JSON list of C-alpha atoms in Angstrom, two decimals:
[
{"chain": "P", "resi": 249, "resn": "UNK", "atom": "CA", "xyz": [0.00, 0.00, 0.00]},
{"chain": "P", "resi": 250, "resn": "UNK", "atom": "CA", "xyz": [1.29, 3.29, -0.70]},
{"chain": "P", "resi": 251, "resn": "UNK", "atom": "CA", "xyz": [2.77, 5.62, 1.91]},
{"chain": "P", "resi": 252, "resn": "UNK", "atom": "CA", "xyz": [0.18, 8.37, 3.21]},
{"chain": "P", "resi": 253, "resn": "UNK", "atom": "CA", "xyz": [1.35, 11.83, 2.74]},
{"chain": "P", "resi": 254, "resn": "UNK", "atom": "CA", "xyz": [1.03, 12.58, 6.76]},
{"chain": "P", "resi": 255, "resn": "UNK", "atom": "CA", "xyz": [3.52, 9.40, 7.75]},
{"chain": "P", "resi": 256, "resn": "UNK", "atom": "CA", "xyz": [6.40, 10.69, 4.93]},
{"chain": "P", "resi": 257, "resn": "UNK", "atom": "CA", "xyz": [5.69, 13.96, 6.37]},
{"chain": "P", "resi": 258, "resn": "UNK", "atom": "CA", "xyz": [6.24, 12.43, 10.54]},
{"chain": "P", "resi": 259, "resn": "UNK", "atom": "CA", "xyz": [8.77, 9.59, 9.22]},
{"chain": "P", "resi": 260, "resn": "UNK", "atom": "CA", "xyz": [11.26, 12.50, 7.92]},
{"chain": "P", "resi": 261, "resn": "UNK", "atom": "CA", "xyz": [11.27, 14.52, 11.23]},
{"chain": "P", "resi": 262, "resn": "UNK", "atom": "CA", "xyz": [8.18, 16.83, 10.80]},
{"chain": "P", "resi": 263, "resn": "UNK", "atom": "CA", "xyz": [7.39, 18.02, 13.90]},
{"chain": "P", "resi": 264, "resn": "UNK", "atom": "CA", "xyz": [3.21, 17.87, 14.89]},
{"chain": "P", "resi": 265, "resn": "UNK", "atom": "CA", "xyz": [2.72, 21.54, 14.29]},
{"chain": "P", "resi": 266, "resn": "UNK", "atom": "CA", "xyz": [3.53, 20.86, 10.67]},
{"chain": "P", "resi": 267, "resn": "UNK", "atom": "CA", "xyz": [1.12, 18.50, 10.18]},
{"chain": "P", "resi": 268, "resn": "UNK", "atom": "CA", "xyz": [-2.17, 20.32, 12.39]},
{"chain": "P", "resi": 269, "resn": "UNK", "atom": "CA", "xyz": [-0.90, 23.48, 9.92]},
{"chain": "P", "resi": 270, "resn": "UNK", "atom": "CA", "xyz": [-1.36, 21.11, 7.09]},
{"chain": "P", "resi": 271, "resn": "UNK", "atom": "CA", "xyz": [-4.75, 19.76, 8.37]},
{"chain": "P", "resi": 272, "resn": "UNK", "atom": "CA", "xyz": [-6.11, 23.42, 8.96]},
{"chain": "P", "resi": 273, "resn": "UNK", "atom": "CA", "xyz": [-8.26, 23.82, 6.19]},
{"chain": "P", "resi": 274, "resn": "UNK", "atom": "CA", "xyz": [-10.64, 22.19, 7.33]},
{"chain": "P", "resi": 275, "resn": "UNK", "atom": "CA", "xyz": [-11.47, 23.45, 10.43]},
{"chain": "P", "resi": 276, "resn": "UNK", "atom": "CA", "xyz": [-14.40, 25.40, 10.96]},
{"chain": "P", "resi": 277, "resn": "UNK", "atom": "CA", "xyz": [-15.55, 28.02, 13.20]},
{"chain": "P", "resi": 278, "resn": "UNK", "atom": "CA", "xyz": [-19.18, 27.33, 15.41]},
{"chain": "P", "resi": 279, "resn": "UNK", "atom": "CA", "xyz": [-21.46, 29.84, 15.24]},
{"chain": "P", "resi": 280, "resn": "UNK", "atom": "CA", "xyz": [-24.61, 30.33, 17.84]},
{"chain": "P", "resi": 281, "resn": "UNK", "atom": "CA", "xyz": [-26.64, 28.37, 15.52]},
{"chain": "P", "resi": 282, "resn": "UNK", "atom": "CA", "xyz": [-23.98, 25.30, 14.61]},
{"chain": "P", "resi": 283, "resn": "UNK", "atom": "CA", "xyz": [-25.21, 22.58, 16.80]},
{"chain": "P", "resi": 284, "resn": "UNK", "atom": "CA", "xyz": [-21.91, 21.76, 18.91]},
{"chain": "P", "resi": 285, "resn": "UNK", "atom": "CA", "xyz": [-21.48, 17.99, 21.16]},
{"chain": "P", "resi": 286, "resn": "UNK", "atom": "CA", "xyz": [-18.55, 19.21, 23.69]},
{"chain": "P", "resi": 287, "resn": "UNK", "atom": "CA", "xyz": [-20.26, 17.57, 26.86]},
{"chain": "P", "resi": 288, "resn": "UNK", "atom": "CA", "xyz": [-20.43, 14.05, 25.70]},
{"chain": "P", "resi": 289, "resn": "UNK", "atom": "CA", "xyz": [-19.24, 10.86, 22.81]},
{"chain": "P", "resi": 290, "resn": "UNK", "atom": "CA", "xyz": [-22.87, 10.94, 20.77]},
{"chain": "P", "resi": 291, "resn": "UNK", "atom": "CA", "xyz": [-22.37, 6.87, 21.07]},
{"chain": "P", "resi": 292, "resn": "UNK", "atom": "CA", "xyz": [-20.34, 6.08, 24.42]},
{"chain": "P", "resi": 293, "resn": "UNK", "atom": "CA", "xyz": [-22.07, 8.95, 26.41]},
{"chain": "P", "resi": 294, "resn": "UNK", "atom": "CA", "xyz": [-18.53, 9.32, 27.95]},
{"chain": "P", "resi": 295, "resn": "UNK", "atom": "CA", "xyz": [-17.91, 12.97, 29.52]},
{"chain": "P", "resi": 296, "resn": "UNK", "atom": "CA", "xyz": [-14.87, 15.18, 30.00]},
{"chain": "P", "resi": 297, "resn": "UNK", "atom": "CA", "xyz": [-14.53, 13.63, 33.21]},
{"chain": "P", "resi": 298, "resn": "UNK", "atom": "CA", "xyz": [-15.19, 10.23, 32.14]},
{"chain": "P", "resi": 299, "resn": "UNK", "atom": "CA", "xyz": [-11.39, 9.32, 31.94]},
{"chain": "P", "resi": 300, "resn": "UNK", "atom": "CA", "xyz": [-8.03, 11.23, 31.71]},
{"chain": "P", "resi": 301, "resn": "UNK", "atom": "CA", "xyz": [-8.63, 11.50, 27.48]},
{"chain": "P", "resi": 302, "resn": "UNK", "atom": "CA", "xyz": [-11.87, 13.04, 28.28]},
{"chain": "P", "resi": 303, "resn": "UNK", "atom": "CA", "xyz": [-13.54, 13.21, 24.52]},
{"chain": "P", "resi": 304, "resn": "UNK", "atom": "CA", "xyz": [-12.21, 15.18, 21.43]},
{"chain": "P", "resi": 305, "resn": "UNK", "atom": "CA", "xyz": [-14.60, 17.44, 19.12]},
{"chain": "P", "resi": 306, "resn": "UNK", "atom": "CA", "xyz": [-13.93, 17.41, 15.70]},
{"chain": "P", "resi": 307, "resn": "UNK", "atom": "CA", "xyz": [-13.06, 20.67, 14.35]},
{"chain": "P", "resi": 308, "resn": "UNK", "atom": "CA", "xyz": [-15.63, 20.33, 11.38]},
{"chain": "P", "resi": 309, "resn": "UNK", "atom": "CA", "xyz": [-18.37, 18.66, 12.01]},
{"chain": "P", "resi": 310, "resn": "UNK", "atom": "CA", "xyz": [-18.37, 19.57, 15.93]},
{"chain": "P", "resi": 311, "resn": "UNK", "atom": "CA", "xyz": [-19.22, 16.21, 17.24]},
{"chain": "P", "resi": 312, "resn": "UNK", "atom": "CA", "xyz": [-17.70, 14.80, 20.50]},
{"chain": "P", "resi": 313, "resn": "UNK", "atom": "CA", "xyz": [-16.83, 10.94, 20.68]},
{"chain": "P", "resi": 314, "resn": "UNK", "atom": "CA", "xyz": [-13.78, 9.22, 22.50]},
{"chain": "P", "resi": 315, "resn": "UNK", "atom": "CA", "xyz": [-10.35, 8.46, 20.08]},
{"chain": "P", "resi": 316, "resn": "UNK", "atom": "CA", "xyz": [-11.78, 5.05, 18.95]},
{"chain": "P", "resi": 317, "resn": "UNK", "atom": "CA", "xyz": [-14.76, 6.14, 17.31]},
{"chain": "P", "resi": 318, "resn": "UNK", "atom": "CA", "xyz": [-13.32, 10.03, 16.08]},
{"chain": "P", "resi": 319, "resn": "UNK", "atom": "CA", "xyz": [-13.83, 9.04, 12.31]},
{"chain": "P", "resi": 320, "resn": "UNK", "atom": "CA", "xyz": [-17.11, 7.54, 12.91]},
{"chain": "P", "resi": 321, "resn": "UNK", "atom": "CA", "xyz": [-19.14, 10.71, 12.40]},
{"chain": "P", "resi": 322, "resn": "UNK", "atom": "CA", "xyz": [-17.31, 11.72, 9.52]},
{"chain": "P", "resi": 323, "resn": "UNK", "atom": "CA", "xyz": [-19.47, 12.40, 6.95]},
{"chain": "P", "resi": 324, "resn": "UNK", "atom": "CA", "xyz": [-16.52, 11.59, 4.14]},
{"chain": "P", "resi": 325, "resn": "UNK", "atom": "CA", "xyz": [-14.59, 8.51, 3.36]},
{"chain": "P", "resi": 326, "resn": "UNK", "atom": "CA", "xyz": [-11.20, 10.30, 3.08]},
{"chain": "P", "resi": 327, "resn": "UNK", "atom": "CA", "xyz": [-8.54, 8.26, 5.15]},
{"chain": "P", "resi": 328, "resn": "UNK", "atom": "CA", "xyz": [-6.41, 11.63, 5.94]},
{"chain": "P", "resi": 329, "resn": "UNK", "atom": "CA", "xyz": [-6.34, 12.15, 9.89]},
{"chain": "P", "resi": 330, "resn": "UNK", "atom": "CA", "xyz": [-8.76, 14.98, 10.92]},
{"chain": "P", "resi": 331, "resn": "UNK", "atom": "CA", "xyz": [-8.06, 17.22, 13.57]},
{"chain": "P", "resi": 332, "resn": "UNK", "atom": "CA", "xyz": [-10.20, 17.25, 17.10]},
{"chain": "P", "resi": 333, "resn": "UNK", "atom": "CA", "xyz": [-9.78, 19.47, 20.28]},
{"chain": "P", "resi": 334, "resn": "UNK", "atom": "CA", "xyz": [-9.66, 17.25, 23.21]},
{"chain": "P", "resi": 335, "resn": "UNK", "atom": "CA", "xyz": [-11.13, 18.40, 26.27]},
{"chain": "P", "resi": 336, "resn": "UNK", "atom": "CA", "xyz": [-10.70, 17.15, 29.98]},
{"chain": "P", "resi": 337, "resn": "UNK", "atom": "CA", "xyz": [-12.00, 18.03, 33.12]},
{"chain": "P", "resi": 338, "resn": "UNK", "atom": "CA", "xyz": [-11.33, 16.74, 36.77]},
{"chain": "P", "resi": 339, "resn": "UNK", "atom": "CA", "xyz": [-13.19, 17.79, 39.96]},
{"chain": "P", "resi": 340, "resn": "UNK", "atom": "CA", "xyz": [-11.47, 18.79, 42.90]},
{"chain": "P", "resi": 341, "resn": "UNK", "atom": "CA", "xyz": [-12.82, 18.58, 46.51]},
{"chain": "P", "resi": 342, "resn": "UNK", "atom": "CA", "xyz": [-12.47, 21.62, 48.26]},
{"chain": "P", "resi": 343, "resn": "UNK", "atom": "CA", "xyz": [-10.69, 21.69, 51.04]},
{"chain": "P", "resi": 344, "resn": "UNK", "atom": "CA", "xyz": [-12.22, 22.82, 54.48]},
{"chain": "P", "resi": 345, "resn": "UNK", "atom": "CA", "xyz": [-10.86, 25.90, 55.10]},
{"chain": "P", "resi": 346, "resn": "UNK", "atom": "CA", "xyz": [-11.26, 27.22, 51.78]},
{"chain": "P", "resi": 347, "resn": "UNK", "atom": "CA", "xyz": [-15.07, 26.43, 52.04]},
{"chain": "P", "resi": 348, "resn": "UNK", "atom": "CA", "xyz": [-15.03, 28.08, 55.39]},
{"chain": "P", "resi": 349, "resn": "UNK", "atom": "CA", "xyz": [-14.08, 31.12, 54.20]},
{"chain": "P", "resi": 350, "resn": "UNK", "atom": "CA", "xyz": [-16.87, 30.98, 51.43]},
{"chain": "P", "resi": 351, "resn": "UNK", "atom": "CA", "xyz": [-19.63, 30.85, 54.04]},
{"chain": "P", "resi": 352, "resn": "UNK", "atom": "CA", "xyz": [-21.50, 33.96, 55.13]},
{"chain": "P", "resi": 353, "resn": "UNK", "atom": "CA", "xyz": [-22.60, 35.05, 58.70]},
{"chain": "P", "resi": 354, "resn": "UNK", "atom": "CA", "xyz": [-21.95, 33.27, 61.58]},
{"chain": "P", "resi": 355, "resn": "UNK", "atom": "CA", "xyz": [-23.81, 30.21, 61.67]},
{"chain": "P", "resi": 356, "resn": "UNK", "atom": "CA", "xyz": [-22.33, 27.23, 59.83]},
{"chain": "P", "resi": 357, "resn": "UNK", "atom": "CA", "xyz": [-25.64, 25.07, 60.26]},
{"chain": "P", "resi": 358, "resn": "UNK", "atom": "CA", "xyz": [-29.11, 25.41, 57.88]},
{"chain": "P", "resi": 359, "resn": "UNK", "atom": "CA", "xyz": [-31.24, 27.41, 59.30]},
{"chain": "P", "resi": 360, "resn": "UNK", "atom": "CA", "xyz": [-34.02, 27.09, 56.11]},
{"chain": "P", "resi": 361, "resn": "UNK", "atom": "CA", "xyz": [-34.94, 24.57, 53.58]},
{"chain": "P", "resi": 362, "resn": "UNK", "atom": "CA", "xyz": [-32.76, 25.47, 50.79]},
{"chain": "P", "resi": 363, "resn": "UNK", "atom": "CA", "xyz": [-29.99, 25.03, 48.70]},
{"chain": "P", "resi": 364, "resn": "UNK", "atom": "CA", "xyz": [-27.79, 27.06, 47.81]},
{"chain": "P", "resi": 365, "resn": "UNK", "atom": "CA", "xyz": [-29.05, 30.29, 49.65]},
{"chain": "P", "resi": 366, "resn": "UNK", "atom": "CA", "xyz": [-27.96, 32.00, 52.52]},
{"chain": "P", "resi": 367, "resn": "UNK", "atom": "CA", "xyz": [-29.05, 29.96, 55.52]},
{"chain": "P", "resi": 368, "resn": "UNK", "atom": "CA", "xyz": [-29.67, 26.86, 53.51]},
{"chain": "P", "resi": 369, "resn": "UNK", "atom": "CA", "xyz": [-27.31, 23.53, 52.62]},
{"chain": "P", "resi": 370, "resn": "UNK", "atom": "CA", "xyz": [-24.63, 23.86, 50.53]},
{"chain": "P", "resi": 371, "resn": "UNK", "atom": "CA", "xyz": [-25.12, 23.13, 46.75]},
{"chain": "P", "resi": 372, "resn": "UNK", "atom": "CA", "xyz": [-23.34, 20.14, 45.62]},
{"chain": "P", "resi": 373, "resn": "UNK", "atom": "CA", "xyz": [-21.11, 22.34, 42.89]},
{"chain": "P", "resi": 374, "resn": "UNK", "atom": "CA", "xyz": [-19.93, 24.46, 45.69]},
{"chain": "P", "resi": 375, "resn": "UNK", "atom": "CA", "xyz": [-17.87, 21.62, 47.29]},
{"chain": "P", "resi": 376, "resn": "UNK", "atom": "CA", "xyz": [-15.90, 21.20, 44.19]},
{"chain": "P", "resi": 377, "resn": "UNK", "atom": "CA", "xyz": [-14.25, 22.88, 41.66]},
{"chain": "P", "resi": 378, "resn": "UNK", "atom": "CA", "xyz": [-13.99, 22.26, 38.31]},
{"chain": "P", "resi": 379, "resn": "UNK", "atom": "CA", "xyz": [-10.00, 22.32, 36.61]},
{"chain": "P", "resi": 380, "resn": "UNK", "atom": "CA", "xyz": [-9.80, 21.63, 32.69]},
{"chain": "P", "resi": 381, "resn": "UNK", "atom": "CA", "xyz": [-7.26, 21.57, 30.33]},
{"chain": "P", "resi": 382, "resn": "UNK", "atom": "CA", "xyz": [-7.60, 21.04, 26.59]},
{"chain": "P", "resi": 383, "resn": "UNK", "atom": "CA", "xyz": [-5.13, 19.92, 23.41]},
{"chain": "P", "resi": 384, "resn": "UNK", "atom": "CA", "xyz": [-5.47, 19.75, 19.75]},
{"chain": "P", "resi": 385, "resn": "UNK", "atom": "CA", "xyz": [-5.18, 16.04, 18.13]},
{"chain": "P", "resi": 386, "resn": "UNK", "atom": "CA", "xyz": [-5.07, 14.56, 14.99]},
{"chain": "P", "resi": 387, "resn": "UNK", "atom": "CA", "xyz": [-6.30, 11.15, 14.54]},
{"chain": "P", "resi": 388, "resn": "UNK", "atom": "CA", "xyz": [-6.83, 8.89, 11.78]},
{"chain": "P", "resi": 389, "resn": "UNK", "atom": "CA", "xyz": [-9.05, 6.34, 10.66]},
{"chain": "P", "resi": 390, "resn": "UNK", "atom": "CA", "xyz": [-8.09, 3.87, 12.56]},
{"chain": "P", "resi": 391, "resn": "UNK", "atom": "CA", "xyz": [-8.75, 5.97, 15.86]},
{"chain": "P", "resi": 392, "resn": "UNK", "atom": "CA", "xyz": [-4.93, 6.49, 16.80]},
{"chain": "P", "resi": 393, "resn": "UNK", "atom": "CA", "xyz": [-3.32, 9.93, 17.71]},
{"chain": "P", "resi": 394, "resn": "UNK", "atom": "CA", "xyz": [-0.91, 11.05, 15.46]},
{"chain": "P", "resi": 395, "resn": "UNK", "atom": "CA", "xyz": [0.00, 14.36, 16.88]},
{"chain": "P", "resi": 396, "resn": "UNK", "atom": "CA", "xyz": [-1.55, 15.83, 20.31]},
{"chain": "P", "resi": 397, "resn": "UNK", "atom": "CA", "xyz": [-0.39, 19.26, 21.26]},
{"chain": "P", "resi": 398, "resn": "UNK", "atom": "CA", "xyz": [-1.67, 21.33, 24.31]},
{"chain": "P", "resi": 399, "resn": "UNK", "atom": "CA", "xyz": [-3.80, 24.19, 23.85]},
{"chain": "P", "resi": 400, "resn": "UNK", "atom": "CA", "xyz": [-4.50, 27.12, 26.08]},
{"chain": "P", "resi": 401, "resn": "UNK", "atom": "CA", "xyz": [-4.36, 30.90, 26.06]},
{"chain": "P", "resi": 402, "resn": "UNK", "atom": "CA", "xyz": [-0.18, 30.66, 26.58]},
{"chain": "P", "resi": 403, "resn": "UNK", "atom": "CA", "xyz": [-0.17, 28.40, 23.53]},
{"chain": "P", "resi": 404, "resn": "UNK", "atom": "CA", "xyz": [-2.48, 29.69, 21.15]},
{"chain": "P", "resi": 405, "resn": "UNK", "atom": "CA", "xyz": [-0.82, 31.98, 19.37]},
{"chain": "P", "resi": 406, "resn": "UNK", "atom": "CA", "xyz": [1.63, 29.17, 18.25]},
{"chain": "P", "resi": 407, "resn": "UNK", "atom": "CA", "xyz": [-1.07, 27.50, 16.22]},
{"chain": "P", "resi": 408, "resn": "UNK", "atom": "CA", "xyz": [-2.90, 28.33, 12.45]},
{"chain": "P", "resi": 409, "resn": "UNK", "atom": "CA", "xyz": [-5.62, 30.98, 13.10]},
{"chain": "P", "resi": 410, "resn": "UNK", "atom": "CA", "xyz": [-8.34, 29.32, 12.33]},
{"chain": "P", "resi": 411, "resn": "UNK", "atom": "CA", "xyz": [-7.20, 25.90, 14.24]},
{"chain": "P", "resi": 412, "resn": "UNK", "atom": "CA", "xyz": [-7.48, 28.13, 17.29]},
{"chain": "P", "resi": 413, "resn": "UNK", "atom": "CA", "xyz": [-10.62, 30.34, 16.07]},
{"chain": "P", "resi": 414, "resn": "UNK", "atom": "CA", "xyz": [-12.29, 27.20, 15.64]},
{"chain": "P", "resi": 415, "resn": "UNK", "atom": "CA", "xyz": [-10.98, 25.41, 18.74]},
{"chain": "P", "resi": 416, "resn": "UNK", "atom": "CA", "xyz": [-12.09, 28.44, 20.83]},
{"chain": "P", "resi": 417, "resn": "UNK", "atom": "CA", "xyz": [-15.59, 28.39, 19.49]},
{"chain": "P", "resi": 418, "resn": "UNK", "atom": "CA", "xyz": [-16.23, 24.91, 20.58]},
{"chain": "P", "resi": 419, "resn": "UNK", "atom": "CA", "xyz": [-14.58, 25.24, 23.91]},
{"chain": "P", "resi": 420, "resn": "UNK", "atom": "CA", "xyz": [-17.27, 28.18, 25.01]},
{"chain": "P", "resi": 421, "resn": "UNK", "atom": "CA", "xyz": [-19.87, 26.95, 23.01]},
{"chain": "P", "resi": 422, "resn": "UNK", "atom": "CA", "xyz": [-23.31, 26.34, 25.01]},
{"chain": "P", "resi": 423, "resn": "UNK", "atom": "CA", "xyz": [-23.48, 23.21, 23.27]},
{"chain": "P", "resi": 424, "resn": "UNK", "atom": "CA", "xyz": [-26.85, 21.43, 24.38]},
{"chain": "P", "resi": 425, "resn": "UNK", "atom": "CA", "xyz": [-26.55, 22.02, 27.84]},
{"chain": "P", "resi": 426, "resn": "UNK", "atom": "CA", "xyz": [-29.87, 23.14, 29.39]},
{"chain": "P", "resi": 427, "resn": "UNK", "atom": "CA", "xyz": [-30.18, 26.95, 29.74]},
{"chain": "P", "resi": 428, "resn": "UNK", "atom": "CA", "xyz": [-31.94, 26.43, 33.67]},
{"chain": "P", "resi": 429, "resn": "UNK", "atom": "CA", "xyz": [-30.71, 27.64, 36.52]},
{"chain": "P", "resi": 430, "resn": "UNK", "atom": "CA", "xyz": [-30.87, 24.93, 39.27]},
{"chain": "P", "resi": 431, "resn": "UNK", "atom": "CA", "xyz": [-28.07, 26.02, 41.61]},
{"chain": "P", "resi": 432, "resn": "UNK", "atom": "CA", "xyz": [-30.39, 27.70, 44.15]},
{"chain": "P", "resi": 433, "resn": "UNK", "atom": "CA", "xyz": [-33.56, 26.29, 45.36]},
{"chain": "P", "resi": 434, "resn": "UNK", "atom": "CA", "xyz": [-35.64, 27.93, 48.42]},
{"chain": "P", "resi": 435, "resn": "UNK", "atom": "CA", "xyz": [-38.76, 26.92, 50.02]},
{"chain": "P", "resi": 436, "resn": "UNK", "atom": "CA", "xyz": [-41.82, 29.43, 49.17]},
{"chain": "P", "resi": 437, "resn": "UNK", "atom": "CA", "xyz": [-42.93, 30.27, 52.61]},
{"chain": "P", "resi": 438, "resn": "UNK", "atom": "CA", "xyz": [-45.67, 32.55, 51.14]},
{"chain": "P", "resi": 439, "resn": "UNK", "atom": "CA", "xyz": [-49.34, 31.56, 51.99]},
{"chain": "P", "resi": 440, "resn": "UNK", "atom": "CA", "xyz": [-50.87, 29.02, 49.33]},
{"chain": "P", "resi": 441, "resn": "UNK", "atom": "CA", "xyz": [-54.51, 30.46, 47.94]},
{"chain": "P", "resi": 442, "resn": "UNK", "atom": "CA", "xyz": [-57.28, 28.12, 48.80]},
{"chain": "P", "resi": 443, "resn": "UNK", "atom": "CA", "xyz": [-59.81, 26.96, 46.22]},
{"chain": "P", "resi": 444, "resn": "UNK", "atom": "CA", "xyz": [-62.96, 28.52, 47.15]},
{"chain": "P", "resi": 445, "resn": "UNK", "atom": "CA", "xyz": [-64.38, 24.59, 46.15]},
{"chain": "P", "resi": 446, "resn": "UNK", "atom": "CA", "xyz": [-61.97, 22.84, 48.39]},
{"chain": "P", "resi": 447, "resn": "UNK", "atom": "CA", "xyz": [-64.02, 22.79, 51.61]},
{"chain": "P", "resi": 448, "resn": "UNK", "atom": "CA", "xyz": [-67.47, 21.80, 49.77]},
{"chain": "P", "resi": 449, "resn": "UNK", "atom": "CA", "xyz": [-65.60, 19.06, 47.20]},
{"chain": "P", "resi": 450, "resn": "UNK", "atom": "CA", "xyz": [-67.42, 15.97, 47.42]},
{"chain": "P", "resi": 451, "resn": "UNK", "atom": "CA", "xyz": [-66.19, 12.69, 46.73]},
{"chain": "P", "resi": 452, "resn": "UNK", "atom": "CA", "xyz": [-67.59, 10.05, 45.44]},
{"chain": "P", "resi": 453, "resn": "UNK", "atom": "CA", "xyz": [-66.99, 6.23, 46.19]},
{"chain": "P", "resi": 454, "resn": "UNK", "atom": "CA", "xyz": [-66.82, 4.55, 43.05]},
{"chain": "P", "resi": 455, "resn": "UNK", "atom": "CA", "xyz": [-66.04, 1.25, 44.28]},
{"chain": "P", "resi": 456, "resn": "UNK", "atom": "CA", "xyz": [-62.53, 1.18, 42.70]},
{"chain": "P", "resi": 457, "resn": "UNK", "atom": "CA", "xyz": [-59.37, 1.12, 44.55]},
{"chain": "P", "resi": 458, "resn": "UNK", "atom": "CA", "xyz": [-55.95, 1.68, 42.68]},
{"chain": "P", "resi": 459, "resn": "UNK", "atom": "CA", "xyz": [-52.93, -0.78, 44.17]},
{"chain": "P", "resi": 460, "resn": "UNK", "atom": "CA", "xyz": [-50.28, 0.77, 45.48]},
{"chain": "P", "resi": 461, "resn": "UNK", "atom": "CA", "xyz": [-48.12, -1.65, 43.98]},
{"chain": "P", "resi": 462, "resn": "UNK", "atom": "CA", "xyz": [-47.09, -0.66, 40.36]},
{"chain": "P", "resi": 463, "resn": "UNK", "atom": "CA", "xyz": [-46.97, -3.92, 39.07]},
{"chain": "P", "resi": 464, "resn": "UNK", "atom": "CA", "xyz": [-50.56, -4.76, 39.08]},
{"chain": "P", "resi": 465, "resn": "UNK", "atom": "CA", "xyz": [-51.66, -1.90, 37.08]},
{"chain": "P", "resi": 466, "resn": "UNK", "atom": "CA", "xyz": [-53.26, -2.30, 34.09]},
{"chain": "P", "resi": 467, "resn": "UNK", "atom": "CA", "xyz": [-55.71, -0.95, 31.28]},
{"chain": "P", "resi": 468, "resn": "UNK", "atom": "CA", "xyz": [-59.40, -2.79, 32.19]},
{"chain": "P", "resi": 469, "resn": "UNK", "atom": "CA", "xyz": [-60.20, -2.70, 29.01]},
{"chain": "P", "resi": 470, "resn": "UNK", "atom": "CA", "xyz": [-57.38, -4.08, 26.45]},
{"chain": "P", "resi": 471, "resn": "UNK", "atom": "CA", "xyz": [-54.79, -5.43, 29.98]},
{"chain": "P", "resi": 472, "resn": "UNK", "atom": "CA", "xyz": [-52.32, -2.68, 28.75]},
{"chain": "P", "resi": 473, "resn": "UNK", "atom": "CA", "xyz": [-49.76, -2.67, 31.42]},
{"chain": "P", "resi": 474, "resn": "UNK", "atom": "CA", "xyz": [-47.77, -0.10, 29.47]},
{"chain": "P", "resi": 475, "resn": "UNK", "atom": "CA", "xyz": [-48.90, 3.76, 29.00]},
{"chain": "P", "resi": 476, "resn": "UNK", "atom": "CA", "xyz": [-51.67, 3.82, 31.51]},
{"chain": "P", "resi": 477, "resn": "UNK", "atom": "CA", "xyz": [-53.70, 6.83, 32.04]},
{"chain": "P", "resi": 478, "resn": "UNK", "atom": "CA", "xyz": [-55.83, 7.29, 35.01]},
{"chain": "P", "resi": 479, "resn": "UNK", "atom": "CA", "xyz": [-58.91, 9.45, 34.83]},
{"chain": "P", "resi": 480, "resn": "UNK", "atom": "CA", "xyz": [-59.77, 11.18, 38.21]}
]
């Protein structure tokens, strides 16, 4: 089989730099609406934190997956590597004291139902933080690295413009993480309204009675144990 152009170009002493600048071209920048996959592999659901590779984003299509299945969601059959940005993250405890110092006022107990508030428990984010670090790969069709350089704001200038342009617009893409903020949670202590039909509500014994026990449910006409709707 005839020698690829990339393994001349690594056999005779290229460095990796020379061969991400020769894989450039095709990277391309996300926009708002580019659909971007940087939180998981579309077919392992492995995450950043899933193991020290994390997952790698190709720099085209902008779909995360682990090394071994990178040229899976290519769309062409060309056997030229294709460049990814890998990304990684790790949680680290906090340690006591630093938490300490995070808390306001005196009291170190909950004094509400909450989370995340002042007064309430501590949200489960606060006790860690988050550390990532992120690289530029090229892999080829066969799912091994063939050059793996690290990226970050000290080393960006050293790579093509639009490898980092592009790399940079996946990293801080929203990808399709859920807009909602669910950090802080407090318990409405404001008066509920009641019905002016709550007192008077009569019910009526139908003769029916509903097992508690999940397994036993079931449609009375057709025995449908599966989508069961219960009318009240």
């Amino acid at each position: 089989e005839k020698t690829k152009w990339w393994k001349t170009l690594l056999s005779s002493g290229w460095v990796t730099m020379d061969l991400i600048t020769k894989l450039a071209s095709g990277c391309r920048v996300a926009t708002a609406h580019d659909v971007v996959i940087n939180s998981e592999c579309v077919f392992t659901f492995h995450t950043p934190y899933t193991t020290e590779r994390g997952i790698v984003v190709n720099l085209s299509s902008f779909v995360g997956s682990t090394d071994e299945l990178a040229f899976t969601c290519c769309e062409d059959v060309a056997t030229d590597p294709k460049l990814f940005v890998r990304i990684v993250k790790k949680r680290v405890e906090k340690d006591a004291s630093a938490m300490d110092t995070e808390k306001q006022g005196p009291e170190t107990e909950p004094s509400k139902i909450g989370v995340g508030v002042e007064g309430g428990f501590q949200a489960e984010q606060d006790k860690y933080e988050t550390s990532s670090s992120y690289s530029i790969v090229a892999i080829d069709k066969d799912g091994a690295v063939v050059a793996d350089l690290p990226y970050s704001d000290t080393t960006k200038n050293e790579f093509p413009m639009n490898v980092a342009q592009s790399a940079d617009s996946i990293i801080h893409h929203a990808g399709l993480s859920v807009k909602q903020d669910l950090t802080a949670w407090e318990l409405d202590d404001e008066p509920k309204p009641v019905s002016n039909y709550a007192e008077s509500l009569p019910f009526e014994d139908n003769g029916i009675k509903v097992s508690p026990n999940p397994s036993d449910w079931k449609c009375e006409k057709s025995g449908a144990t599966d989508n069961l709707w219960l009318n009240l």
